[in-house]
Short mmCIF file of C-alpha atoms in Angstrom, two decimals:
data_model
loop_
_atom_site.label_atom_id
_atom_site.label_comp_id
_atom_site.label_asym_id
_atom_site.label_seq_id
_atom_site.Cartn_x
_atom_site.Cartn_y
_atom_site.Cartn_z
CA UNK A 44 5.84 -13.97 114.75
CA UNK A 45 8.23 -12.27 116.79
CA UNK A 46 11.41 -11.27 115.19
CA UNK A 47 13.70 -11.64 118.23
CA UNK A 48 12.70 -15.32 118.12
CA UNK A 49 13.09 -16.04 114.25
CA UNK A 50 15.62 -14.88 111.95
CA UNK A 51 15.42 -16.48 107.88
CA UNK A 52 18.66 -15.92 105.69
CA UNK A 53 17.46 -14.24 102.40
CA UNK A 54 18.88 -17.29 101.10
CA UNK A 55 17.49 -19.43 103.15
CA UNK A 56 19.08 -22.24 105.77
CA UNK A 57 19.59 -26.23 105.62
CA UNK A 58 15.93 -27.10 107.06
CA UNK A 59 14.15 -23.98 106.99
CA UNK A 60 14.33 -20.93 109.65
CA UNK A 61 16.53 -21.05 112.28
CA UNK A 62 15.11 -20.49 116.05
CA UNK A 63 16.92 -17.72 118.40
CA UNK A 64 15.74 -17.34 121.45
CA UNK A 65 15.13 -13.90 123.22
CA UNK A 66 17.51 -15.03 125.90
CA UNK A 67 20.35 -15.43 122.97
CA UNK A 68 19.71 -12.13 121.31
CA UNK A 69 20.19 -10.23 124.45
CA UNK A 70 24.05 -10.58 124.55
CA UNK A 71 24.46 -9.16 120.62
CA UNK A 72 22.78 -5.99 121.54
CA UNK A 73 23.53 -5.24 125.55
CA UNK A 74 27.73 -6.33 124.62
CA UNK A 75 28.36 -3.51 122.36
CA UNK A 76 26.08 -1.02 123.59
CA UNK A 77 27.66 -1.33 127.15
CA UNK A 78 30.97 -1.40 125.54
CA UNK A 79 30.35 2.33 123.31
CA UNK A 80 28.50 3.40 126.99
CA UNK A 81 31.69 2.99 129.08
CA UNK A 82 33.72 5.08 126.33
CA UNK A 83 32.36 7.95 126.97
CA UNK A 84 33.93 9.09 130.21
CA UNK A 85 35.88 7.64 133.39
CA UNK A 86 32.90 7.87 134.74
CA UNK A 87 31.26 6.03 132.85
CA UNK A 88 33.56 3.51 132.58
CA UNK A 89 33.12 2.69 136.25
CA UNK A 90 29.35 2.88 136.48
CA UNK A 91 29.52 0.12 133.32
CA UNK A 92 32.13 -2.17 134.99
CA UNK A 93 30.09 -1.78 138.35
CA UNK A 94 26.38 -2.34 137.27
CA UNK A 95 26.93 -4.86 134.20
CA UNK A 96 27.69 -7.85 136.89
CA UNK A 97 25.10 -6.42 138.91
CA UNK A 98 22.31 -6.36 135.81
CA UNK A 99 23.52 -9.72 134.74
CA UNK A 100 22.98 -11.64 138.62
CA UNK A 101 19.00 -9.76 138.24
CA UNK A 102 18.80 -10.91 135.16
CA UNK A 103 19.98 -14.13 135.68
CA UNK A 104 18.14 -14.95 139.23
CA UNK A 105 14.66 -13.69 137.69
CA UNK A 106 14.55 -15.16 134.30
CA UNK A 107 17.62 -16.80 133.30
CA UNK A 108 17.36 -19.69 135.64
CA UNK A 109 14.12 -20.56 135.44
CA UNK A 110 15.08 -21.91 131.78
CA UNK A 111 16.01 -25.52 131.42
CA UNK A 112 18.55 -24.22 129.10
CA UNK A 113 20.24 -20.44 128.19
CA UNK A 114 22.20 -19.39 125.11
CA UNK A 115 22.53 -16.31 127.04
CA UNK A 116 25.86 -17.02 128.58
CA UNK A 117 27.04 -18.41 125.01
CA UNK A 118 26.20 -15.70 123.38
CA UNK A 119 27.50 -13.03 125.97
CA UNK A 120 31.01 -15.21 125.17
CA UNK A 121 30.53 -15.39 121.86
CA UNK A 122 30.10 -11.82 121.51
CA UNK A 123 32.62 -10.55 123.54
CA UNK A 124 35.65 -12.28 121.67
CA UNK A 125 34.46 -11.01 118.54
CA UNK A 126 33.96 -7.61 120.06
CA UNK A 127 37.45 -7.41 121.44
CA UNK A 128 39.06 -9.37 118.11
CA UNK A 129 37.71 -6.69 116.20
CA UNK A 130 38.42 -3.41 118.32
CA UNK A 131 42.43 -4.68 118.63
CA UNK A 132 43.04 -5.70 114.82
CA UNK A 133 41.03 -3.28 113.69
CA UNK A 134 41.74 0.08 116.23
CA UNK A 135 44.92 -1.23 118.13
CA UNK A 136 47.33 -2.65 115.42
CA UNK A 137 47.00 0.20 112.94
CA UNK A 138 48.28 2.48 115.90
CA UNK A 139 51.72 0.53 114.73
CA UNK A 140 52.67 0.57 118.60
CA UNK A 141 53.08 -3.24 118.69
CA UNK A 142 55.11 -5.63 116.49
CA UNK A 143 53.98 -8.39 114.33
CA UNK A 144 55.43 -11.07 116.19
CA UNK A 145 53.00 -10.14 119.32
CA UNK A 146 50.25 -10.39 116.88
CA UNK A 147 50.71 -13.38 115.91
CA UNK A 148 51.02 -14.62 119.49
CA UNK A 149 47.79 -12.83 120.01
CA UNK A 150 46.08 -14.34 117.18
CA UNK A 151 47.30 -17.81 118.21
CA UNK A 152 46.22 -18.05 121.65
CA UNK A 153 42.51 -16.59 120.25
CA UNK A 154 42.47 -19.28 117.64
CA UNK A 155 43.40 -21.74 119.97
CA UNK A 156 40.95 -20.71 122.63
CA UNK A 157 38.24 -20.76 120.09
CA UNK A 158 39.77 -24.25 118.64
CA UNK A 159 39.62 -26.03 122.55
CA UNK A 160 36.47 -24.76 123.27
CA UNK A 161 34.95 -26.19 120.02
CA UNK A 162 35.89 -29.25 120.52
CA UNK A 163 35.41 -29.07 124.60
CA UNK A 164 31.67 -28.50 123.23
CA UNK A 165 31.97 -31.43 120.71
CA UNK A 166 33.32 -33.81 123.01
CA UNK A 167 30.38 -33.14 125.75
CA UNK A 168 27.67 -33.46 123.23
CA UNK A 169 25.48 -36.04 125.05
CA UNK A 170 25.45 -38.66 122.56
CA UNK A 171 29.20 -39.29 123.49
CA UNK A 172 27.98 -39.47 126.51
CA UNK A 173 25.84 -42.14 126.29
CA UNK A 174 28.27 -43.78 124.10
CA UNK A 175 31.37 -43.53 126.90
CA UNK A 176 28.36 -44.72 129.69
CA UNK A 177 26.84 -47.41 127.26
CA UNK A 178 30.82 -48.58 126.85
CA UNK A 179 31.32 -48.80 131.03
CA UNK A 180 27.63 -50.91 131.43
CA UNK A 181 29.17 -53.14 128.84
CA UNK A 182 32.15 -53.98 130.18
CA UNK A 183 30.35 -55.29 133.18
CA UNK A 184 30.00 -52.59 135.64
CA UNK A 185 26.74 -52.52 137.43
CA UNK A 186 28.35 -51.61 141.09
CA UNK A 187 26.85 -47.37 140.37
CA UNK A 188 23.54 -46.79 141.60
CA UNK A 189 20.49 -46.34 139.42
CA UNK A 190 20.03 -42.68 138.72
CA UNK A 191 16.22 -41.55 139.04
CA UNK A 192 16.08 -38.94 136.35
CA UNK A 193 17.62 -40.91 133.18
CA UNK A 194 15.94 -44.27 134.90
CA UNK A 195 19.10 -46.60 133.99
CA UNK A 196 22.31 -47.56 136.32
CA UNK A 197 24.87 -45.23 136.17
CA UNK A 198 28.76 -46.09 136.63
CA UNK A 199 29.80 -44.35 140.50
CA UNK A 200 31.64 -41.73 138.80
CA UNK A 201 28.90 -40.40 137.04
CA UNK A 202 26.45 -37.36 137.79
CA UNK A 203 23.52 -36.39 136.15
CA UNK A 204 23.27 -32.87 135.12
CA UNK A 205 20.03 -31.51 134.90
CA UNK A 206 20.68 -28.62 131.88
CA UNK A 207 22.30 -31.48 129.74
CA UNK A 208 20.05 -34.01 131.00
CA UNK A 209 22.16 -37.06 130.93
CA UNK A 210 24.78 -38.54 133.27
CA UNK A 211 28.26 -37.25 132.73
CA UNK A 212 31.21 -39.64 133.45
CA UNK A 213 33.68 -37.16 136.12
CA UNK A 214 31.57 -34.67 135.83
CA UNK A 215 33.01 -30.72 137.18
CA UNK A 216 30.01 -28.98 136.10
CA UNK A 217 27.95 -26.92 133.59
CA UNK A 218 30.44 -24.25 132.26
CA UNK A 219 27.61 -21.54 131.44
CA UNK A 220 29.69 -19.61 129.11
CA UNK A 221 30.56 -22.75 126.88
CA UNK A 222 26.66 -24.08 127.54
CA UNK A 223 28.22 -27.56 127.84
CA UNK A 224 29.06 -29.92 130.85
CA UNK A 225 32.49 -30.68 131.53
CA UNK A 226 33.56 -34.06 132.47
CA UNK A 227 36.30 -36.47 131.80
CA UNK A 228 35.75 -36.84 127.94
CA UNK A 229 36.22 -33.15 127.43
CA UNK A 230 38.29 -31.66 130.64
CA UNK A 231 41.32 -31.66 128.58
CA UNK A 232 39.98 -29.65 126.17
CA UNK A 233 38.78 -27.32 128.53
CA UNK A 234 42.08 -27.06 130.44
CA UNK A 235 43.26 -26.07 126.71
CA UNK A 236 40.66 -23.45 126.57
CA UNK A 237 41.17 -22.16 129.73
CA UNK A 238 44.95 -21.83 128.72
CA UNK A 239 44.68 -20.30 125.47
CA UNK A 240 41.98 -17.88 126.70
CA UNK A 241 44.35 -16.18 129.43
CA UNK A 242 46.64 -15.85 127.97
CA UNK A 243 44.95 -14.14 124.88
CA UNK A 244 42.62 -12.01 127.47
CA UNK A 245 45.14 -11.27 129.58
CA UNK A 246 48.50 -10.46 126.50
CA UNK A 247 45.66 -8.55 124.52
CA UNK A 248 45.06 -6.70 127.44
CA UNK A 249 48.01 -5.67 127.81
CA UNK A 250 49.56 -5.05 124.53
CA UNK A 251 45.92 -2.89 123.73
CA UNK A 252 46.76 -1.12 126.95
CA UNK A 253 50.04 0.05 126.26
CA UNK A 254 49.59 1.10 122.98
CA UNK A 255 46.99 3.48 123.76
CA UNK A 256 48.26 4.52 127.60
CA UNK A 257 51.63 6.11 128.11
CA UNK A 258 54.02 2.50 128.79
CA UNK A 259 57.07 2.20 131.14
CA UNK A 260 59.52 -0.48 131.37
CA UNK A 261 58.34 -3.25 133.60
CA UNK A 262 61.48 -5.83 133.07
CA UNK A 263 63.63 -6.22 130.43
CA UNK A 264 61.16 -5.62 127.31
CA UNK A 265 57.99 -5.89 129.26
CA UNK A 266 55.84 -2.78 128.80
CA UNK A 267 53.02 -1.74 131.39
CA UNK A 268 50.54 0.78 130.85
CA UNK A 269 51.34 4.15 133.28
CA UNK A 270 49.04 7.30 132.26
CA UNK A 271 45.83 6.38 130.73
CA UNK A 272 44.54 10.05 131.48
CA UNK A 273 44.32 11.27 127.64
CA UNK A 274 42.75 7.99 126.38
CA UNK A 275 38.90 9.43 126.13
CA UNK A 276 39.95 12.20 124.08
CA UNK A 277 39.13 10.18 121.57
CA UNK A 278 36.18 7.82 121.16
CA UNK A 279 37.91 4.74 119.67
CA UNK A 280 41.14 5.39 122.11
CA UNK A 281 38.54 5.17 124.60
CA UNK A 282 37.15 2.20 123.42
CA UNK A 283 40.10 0.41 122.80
CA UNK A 284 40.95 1.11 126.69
CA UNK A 285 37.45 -0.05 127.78
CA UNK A 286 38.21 -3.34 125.74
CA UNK A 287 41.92 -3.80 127.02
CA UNK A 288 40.56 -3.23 130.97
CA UNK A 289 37.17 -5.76 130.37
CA UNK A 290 40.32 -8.52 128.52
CA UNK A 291 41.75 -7.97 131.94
CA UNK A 292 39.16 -8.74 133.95
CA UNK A 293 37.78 -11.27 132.06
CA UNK A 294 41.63 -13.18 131.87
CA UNK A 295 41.99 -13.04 135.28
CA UNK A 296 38.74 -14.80 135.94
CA UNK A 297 39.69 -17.41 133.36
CA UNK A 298 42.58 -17.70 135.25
CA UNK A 299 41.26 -18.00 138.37
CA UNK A 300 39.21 -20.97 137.01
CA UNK A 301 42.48 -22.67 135.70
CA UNK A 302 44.64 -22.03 139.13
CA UNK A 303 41.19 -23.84 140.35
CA UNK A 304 41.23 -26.78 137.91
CA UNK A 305 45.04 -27.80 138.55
CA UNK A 306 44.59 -27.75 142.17
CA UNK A 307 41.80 -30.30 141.76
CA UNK A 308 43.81 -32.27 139.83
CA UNK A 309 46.48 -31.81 141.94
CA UNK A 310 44.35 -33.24 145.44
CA UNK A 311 42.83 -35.84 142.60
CA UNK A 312 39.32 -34.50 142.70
CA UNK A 313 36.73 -32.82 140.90
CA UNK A 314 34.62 -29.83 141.28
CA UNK A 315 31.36 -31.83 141.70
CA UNK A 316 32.73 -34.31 144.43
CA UNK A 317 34.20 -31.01 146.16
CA UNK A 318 30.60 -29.18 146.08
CA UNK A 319 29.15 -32.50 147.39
CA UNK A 320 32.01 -32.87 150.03
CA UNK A 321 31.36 -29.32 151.61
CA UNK A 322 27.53 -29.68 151.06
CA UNK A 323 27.73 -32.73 152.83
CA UNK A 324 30.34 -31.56 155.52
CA UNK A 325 28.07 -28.44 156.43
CA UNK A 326 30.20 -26.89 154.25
CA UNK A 327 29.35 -22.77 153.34
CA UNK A 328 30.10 -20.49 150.31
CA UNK A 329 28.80 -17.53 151.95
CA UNK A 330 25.72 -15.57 151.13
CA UNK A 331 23.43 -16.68 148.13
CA UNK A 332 23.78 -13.85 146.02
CA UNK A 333 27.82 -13.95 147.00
CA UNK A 334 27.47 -18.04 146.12
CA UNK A 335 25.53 -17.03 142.86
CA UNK A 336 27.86 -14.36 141.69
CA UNK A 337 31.11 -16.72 141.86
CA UNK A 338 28.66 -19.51 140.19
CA UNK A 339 27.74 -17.16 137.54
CA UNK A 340 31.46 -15.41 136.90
CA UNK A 341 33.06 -18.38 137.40
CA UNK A 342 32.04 -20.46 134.99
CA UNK A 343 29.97 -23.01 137.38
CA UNK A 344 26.62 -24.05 136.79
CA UNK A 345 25.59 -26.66 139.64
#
């Protein structure tokens, strides 16, 4: 049996041996190596940054997507917050260059990140699904059309999703990195997660950042990091810099997705009935591998 594919606890689990896929594995070993890889030099560091997105779209448009289903993404998340919890409590806070107050903030938004994403999971689980669809049919709605995958009438704002396989009521889309759909029984929650996680990316990045980079005064207190030119001297300096850049990058993408979110709430729309607009209006992303990319980076699975 191949290891990669079955792990047992020498104490054994609730209902015998627990079932990882190869897919889900991938993300526990490429996250770290990649991460101790881009410490080594500046050079380094931008050949990492560069190819990772690059590796990821070939591995995604060869193998990934012809899955029904992927931990991959999950994990890759999953990974990558523990990664960069443990390189800033662990590397950055014993440097003593930040104070415990923006710790705690730190800790707060990573806890609450992790604590709306849980539930944004939770609250998509398909059973409540079925439940908030089962409660619509009920009431006497039978004006949506019947959906030919689940083979029962669906209310008009609902969507099937083929990765979840169910109809979702509102449904925005497949968030990859949470392996969930998003819809309007968990959007809040998402929203939430979206919040917490920039701003723990994105003030991680920056307290991690100055505290291993020469800082100047931005405004007022506000610290921003200056000369980063001394930071591989040392290999967990220049790990704790590869972390604080990939928080960046990573919080402003989550950002991006939020700025997206509140403008569709704004026009009073979702991201599905958007796609299908354009799609239906001749509408273009650009080139498939552009269009895959932002699907991929950006949280979207159609």
């Amino acid at each position: 049996m191949n290891i990669l594919e079955r792990f047992r606890a020498p104490c054994g689990w609730r209902g015998g041996a627990k079932q990882l896929s190869v897919d889900a594995v991938i993300p526990l070993i490429a996250v770290p190596v990649l991460s101790f890889a881009a410490a080594q030099t500046l050079l380094c560091t931008i050949i990492t940054f560069v190819t990772t997105p690059i590796l990821v779209y070939y591995l995604h448009h060869n193998f990934l997507r012809f899955l029904l289903r992927t931990k991959f993404f999950l994990m890759w998340n999953i990974t990558s917050v523990v990664l960069l919890m443990l390189v800033f409590e662990i590397t950055v806070v014993p440097l003593l260059e930040i104070l415990p107050e923006e710790n705690w903030v730190f800790v707060i938004s990573v806890v609450g990140g992790i604590g709306c994403a849980y539930q944004t999971r939770v609250k998509a689980d398909s059973g409540n699904q079925d439940a908030a669809l089962s409660h619509v049919i009920e009431l006497g709605d039978t004006g949506g059309e019947l959906c030919t995958t689940c083979r029962r009438r669906a209310p008009p704002l609902a969507y099937h999703c083929r990765m979840c396989q169910t109809c979702v009521l509102r449904r925005e889309y497949h968030c990859k990195w949470l392996d969930c759909c998003v819809g309007g029984s968990n959007l809040r929650w998402y929203m939430g997660c979206l919040l917490f996680s920039a701003i723990a990316f994105i003030y991680g990045s920056n307290l991690t950042m100055t505290s291993v980079c020469h800082p100047f005064i931005f405004i007022g207190t506000i610290l921003l990091p200056d000369d980063c030119s001394d930071v591989y001297h040392q290999l967990d300096i220049a790990l704790c810099f590869v972390s604080g850049v990939y928080s960046l990058l990573a919080g402003l993408a989550v950002l991006r997705c939020l700025l997206y979110h509140l403008w569709l709430i704004w026009i009073g729309t979702t991201a599905n009935e958007r796609r299908l607009a354009l799609a239906g209006g001749g509408g273009s992303y650009g080139h498939d591998m552009l269009k895959n990319l932002g699907h991929i980076f950006c949280c979207k699975a159609c």
